[in-house]
Short mmCIF file of C-alpha atoms in Angstrom, two decimals:
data_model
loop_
_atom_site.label_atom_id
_atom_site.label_comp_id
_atom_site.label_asym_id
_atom_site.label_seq_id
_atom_site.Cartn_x
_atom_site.Cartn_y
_atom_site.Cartn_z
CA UNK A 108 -12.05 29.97 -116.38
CA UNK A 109 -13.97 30.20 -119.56
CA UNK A 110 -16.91 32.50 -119.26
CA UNK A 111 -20.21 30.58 -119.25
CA UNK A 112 -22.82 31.16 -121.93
CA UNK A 113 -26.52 31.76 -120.41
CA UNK A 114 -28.29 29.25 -118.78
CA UNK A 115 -31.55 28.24 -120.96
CA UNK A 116 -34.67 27.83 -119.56
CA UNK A 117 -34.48 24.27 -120.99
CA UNK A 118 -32.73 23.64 -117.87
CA UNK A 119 -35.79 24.51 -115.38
CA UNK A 120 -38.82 22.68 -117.42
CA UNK A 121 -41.81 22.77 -115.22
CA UNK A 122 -42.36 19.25 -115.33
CA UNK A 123 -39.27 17.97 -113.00
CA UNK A 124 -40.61 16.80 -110.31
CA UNK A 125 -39.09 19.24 -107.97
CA UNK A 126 -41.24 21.65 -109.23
CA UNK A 127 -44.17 19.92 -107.93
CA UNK A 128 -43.25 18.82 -104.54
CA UNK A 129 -41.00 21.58 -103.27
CA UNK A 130 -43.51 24.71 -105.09
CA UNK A 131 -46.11 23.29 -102.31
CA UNK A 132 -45.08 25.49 -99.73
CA UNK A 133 -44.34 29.24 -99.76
CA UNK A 134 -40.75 28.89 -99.01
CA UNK A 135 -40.11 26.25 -101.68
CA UNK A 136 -41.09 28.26 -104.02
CA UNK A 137 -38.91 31.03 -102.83
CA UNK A 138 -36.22 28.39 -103.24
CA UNK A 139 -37.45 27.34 -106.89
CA UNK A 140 -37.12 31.11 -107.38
CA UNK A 141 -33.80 31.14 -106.42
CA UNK A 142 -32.90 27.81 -108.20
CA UNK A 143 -31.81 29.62 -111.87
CA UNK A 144 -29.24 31.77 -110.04
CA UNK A 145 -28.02 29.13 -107.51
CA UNK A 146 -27.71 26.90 -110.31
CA UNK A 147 -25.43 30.06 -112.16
CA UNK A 148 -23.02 30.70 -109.80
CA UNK A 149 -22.16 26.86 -108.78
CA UNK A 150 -21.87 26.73 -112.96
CA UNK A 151 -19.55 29.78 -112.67
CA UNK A 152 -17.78 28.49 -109.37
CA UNK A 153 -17.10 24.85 -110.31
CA UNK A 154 -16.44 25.36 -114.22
CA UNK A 155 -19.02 23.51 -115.39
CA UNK A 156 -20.77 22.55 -118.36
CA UNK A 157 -24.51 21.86 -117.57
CA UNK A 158 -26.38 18.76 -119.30
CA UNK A 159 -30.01 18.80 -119.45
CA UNK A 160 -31.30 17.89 -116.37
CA UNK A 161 -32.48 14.55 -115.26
CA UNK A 162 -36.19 14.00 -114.57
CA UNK A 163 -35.46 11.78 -111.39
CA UNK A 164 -35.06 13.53 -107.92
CA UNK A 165 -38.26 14.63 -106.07
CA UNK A 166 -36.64 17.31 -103.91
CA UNK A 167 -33.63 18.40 -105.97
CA UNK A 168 -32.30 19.23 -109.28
CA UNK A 169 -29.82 17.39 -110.53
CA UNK A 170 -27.91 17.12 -113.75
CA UNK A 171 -25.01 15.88 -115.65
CA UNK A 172 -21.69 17.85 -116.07
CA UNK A 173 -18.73 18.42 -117.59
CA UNK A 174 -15.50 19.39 -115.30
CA UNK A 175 -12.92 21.63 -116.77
CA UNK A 176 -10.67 18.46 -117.35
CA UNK A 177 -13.24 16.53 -119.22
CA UNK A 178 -14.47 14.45 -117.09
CA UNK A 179 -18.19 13.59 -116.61
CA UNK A 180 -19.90 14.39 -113.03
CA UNK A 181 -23.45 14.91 -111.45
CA UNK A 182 -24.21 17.97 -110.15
CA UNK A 183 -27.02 18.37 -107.18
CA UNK A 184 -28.47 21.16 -105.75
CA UNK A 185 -31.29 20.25 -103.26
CA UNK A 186 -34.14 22.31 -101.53
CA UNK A 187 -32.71 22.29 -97.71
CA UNK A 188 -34.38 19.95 -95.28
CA UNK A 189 -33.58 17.57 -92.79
CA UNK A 190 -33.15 14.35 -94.33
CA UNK A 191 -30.88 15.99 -97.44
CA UNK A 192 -28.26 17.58 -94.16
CA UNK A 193 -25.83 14.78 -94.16
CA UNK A 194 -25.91 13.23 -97.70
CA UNK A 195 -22.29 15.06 -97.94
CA UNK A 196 -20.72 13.40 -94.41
CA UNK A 197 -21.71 10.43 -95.92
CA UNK A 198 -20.92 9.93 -98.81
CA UNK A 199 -17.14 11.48 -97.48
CA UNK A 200 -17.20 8.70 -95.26
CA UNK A 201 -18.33 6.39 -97.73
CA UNK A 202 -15.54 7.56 -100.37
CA UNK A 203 -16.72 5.28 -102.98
CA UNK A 204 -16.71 2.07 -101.44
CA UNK A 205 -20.47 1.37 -102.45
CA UNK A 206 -21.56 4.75 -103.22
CA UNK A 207 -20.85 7.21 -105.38
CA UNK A 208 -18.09 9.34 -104.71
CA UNK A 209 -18.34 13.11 -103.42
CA UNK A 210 -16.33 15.58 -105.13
CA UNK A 211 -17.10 19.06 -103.96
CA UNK A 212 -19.66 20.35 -101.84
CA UNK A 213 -21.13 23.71 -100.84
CA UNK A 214 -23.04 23.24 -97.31
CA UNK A 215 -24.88 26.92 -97.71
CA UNK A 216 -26.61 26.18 -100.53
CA UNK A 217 -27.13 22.38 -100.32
CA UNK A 218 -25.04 21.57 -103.36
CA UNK A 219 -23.09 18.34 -104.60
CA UNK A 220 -20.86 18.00 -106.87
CA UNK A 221 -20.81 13.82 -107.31
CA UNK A 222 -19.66 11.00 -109.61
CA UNK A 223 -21.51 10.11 -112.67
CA UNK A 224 -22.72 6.64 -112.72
CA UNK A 225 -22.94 5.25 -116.42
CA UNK A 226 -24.55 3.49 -117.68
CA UNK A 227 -27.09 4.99 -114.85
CA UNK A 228 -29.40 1.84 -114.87
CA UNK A 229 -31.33 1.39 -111.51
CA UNK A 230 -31.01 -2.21 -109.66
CA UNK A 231 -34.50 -2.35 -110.43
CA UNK A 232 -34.65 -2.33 -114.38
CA UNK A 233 -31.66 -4.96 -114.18
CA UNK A 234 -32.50 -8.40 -116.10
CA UNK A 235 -31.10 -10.65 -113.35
CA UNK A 236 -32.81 -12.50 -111.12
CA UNK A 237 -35.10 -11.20 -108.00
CA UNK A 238 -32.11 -12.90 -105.86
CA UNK A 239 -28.92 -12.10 -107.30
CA UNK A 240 -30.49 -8.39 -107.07
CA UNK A 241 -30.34 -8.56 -103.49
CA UNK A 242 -27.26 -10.24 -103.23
CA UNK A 243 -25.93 -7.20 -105.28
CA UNK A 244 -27.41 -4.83 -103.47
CA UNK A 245 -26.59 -6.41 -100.16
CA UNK A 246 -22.70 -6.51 -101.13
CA UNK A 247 -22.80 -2.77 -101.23
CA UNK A 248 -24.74 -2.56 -97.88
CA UNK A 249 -21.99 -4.16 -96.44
CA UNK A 250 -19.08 -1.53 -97.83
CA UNK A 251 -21.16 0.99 -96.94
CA UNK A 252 -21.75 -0.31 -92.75
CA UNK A 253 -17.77 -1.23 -92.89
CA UNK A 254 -17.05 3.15 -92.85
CA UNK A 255 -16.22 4.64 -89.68
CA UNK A 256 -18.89 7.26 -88.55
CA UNK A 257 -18.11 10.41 -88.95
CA UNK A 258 -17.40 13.08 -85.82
CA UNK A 259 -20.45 13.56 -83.27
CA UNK A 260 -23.47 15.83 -84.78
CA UNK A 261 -22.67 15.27 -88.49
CA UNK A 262 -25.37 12.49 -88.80
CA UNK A 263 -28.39 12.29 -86.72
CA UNK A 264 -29.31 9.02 -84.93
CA UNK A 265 -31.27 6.27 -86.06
CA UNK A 266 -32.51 6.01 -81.69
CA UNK A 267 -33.22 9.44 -82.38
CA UNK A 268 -35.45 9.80 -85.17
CA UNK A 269 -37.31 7.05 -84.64
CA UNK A 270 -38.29 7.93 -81.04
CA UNK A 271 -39.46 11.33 -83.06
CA UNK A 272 -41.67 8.56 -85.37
CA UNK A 273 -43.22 6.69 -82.51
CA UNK A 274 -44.47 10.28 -80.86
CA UNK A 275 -45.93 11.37 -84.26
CA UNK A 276 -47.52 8.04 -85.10
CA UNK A 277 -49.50 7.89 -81.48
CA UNK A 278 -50.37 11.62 -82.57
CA UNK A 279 -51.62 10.97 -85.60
CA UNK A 280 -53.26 7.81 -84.51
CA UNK A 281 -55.32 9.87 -81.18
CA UNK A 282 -56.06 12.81 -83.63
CA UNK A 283 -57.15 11.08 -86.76
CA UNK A 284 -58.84 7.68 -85.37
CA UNK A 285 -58.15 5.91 -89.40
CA UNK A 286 -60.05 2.75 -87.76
CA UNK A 287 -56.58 0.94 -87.78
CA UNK A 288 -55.92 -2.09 -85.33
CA UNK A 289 -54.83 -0.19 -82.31
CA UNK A 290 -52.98 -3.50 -80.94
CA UNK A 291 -50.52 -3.28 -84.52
CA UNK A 292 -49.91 -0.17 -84.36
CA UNK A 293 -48.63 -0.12 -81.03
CA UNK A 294 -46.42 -2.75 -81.37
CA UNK A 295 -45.08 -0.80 -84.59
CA UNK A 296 -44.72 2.31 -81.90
CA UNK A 297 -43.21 -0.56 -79.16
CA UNK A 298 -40.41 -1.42 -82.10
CA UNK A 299 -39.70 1.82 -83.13
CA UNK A 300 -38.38 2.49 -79.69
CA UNK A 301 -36.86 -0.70 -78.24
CA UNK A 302 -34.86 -1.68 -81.99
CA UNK A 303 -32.86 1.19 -81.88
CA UNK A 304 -32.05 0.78 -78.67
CA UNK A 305 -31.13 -3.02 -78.43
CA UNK A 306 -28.93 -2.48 -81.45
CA UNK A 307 -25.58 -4.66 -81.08
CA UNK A 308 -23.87 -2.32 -83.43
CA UNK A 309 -24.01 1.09 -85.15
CA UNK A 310 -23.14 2.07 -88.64
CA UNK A 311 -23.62 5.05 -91.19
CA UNK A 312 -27.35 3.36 -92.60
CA UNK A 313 -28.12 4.70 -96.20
CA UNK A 314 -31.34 5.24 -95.00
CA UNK A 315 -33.45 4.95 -97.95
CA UNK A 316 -31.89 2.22 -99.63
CA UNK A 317 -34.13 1.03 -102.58
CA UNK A 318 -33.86 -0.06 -105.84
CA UNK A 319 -33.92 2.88 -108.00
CA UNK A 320 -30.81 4.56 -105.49
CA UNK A 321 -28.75 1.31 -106.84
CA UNK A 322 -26.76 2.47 -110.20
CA UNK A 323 -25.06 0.72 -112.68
CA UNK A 324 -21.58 2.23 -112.68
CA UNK A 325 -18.32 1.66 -114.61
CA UNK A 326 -15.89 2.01 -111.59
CA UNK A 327 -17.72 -0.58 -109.80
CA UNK A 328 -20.28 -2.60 -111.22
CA UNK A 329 -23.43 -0.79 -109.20
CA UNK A 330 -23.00 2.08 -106.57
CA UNK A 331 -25.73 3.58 -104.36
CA UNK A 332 -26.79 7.25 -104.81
CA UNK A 333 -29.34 9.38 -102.65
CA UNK A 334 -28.49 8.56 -98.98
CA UNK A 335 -30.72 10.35 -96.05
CA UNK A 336 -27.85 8.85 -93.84
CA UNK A 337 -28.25 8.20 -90.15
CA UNK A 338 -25.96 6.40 -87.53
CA UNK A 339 -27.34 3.26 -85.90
CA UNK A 340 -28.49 -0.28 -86.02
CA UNK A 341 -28.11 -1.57 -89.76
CA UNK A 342 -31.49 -3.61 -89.16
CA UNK A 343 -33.00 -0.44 -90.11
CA UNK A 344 -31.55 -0.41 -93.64
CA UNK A 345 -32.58 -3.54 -95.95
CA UNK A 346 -36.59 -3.44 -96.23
CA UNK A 347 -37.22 -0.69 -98.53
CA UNK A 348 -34.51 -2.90 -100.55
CA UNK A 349 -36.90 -6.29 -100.00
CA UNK A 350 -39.97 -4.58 -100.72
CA UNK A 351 -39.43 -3.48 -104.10
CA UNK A 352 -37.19 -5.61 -105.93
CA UNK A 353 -39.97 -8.27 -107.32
CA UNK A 354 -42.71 -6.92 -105.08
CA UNK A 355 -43.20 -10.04 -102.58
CA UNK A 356 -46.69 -9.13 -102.00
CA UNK A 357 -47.47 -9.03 -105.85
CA UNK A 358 -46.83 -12.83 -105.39
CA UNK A 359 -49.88 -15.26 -104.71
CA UNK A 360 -48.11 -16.66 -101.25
CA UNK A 361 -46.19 -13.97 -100.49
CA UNK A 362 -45.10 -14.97 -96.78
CA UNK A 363 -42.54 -17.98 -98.00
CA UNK A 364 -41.13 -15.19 -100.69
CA UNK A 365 -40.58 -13.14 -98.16
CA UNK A 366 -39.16 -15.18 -95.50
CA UNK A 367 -36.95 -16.92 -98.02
CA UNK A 368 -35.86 -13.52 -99.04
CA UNK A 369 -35.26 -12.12 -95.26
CA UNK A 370 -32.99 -15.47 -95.16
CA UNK A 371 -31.09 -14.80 -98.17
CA UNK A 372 -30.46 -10.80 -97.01
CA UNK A 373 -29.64 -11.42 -93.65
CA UNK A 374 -27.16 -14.30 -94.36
CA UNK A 375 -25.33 -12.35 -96.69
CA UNK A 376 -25.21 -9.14 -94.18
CA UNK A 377 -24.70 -10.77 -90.95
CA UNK A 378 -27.70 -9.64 -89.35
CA UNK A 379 -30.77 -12.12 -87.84
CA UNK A 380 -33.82 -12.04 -90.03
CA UNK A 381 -36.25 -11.78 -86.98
CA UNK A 382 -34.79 -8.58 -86.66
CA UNK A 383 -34.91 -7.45 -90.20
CA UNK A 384 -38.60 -8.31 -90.39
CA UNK A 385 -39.52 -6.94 -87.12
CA UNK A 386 -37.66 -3.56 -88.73
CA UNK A 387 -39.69 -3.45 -91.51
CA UNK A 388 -43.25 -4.04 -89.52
CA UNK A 389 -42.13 -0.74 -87.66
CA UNK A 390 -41.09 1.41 -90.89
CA UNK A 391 -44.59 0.10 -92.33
CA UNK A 392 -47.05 1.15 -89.60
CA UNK A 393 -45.16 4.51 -89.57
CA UNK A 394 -45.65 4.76 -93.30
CA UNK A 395 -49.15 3.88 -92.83
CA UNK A 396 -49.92 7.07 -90.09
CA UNK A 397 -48.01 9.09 -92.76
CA UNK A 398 -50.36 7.90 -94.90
CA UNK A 399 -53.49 8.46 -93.16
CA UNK A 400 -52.02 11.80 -92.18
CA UNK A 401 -52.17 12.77 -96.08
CA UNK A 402 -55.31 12.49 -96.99
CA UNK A 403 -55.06 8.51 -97.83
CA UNK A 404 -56.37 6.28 -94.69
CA UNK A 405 -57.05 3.26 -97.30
CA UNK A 406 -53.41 3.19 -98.33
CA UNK A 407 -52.44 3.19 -94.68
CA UNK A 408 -54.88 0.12 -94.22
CA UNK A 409 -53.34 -1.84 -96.91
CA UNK A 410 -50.06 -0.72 -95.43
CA UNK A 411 -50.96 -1.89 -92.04
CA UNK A 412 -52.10 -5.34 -93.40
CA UNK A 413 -48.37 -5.74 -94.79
CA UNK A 414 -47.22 -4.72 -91.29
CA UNK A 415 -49.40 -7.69 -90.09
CA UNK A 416 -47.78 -10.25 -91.81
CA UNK A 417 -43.96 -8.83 -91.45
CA UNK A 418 -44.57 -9.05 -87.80
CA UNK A 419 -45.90 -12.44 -87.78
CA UNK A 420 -42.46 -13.41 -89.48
CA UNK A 421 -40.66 -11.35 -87.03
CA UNK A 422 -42.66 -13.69 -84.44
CA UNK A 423 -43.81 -10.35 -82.19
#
């Protein structure tokens, strides 16, 4: 192995934005500390040839590479936490059909060694129509649902997490009283309990599938990055997907957009668009507790007023 010149301080600019949303804490900044000389050895390790890193990921760093044969890579090194603990079992399960393809991995330090997607453009920035975007996107949902699970433990559970959600959200609603429509809310606590569990089948979910984790890629023509991968109902999966690609709510009606567009997903993945809806009314009044829990009650109110109308499609 060629011995590797020093890394430049180029390579850590204080304006990622992993800087700013890890250095909150005192232990992510321990990490950030640490983040020159993790970055070093994986360098040394792997044989790599760092490119200046991309101003993308909130919670990791991530740039291109060079491998020792040539070839072009990603390389990832993420601040450990709980949603970032399985992006490696699935992608492996994955193996490219629909994602990006893992190529090494260190588990200590939270590190990734991944294809490079080029040209890199996100789903979102694409030209083509609001449709054929989710029909895109909703080809590579179904590659990634068709991969077998992996073993027991590796992923958590979609029944599981989401039971966590509807504890914190009454929480948060009992401690911080926002003012929000107590009836909405606990229907979005009602669904976050009884989806998961009425589930018909389980898959490996992306778990934050939107837009801008949809590259354009030369291997295949777009290929999903990102994952905070769970195992369960694939209802769970789309909305994030139908709620940014040509905002629906940016719209002056936006209920027909949006049930036209639940139609047009669901069709193409199998799945009943009651369901998909009535998914996306729970992942919004969660978002809106978050929100209120964060300092920002009137972005949980406009969130709940979304929730509103995604339930009324859902019919519940």
């Amino acid at each position: 192995m060629a011995r590797q010149a020093p890394l430049s301080a180029d390579l850590f600019p204080a304006d990622l934005p992993v800087y700013a949303t890890v250095g909150r804490t005192a232990s992510g900044r321990a990490w950030l500390d640490a983040l020159p000389a993790t970055v070093r050895a994986l360098q040394e390790e792997w044989d790599l040839r760092l490119g200046a890193p991309l101003h993308g990921g909130s919670c990791s760093w991530v740039a291109p590479v060079e491998l020792p044969d040539g070839g072009a890579a990603v390389l990832k090194v993420t601040w450990p936490h709980r949603e970032a603990a399985g992006e490696a079992a699935a992608l492996r399960a994955w193996d490219g059909d629909g994602a990006v393809r893992l190529l090494r991995h260190d588990r200590e330090r939270y590190a990734l060694l991944i294809e490079r997607c080029a040209p890199g453009e996100e789903l979102d920035d694409s030209d083509l129509p609001p449709d054929e975007r989710l029909l895109l996107a909703a080809g590579l949902l179904r590659g990634l649902w068709s991969a077998p699970a992996p073993p027991d433990g590796e992923l958590e559970r979609v029944a599981d997490v989401c039971g966590e959600w509807a504890d914190t959200v009454e929480e948060r609603m009992a401690r911080l009283r926002p003012g929000y429509d107590p009836g909405l809310v606990r229907l979005g606590v009602r669904l976050l309990r009884e989806l998961p569990a009425t589930a018909t089948r389980e898959v490996v979910v992306h778990g934050d599938f939107n837009p801008g984790n949809v590259l354009s890629a030369r291997r295949r023509p777009w290929l999903a990055i990102d994952p905070k991968p769970m195992v369960g109902d694939p209802g769970y999966d789309p909305w994030p997907l139908l709620e940014q690609i040509d905002d629906p709510f940016e719209h002056p009606e936006p209920r027909p957009v949006l049930r036209d567009r639940f139609a047009l997903v669901a069709d193409a993945l199998g799945e009943d668009p009651a369901r998909l809806s009535a998914w996306a009314a729970a992942r919004t009044v969660e978002n809106a507790l978050w929100c209120a829990d964060h300092g920002d009650v009137p972005d949980g109110a406009e969130e709940l007023e979304v929730a509103a109308v995604l339930a009324s499609l859902a019919g519940v």
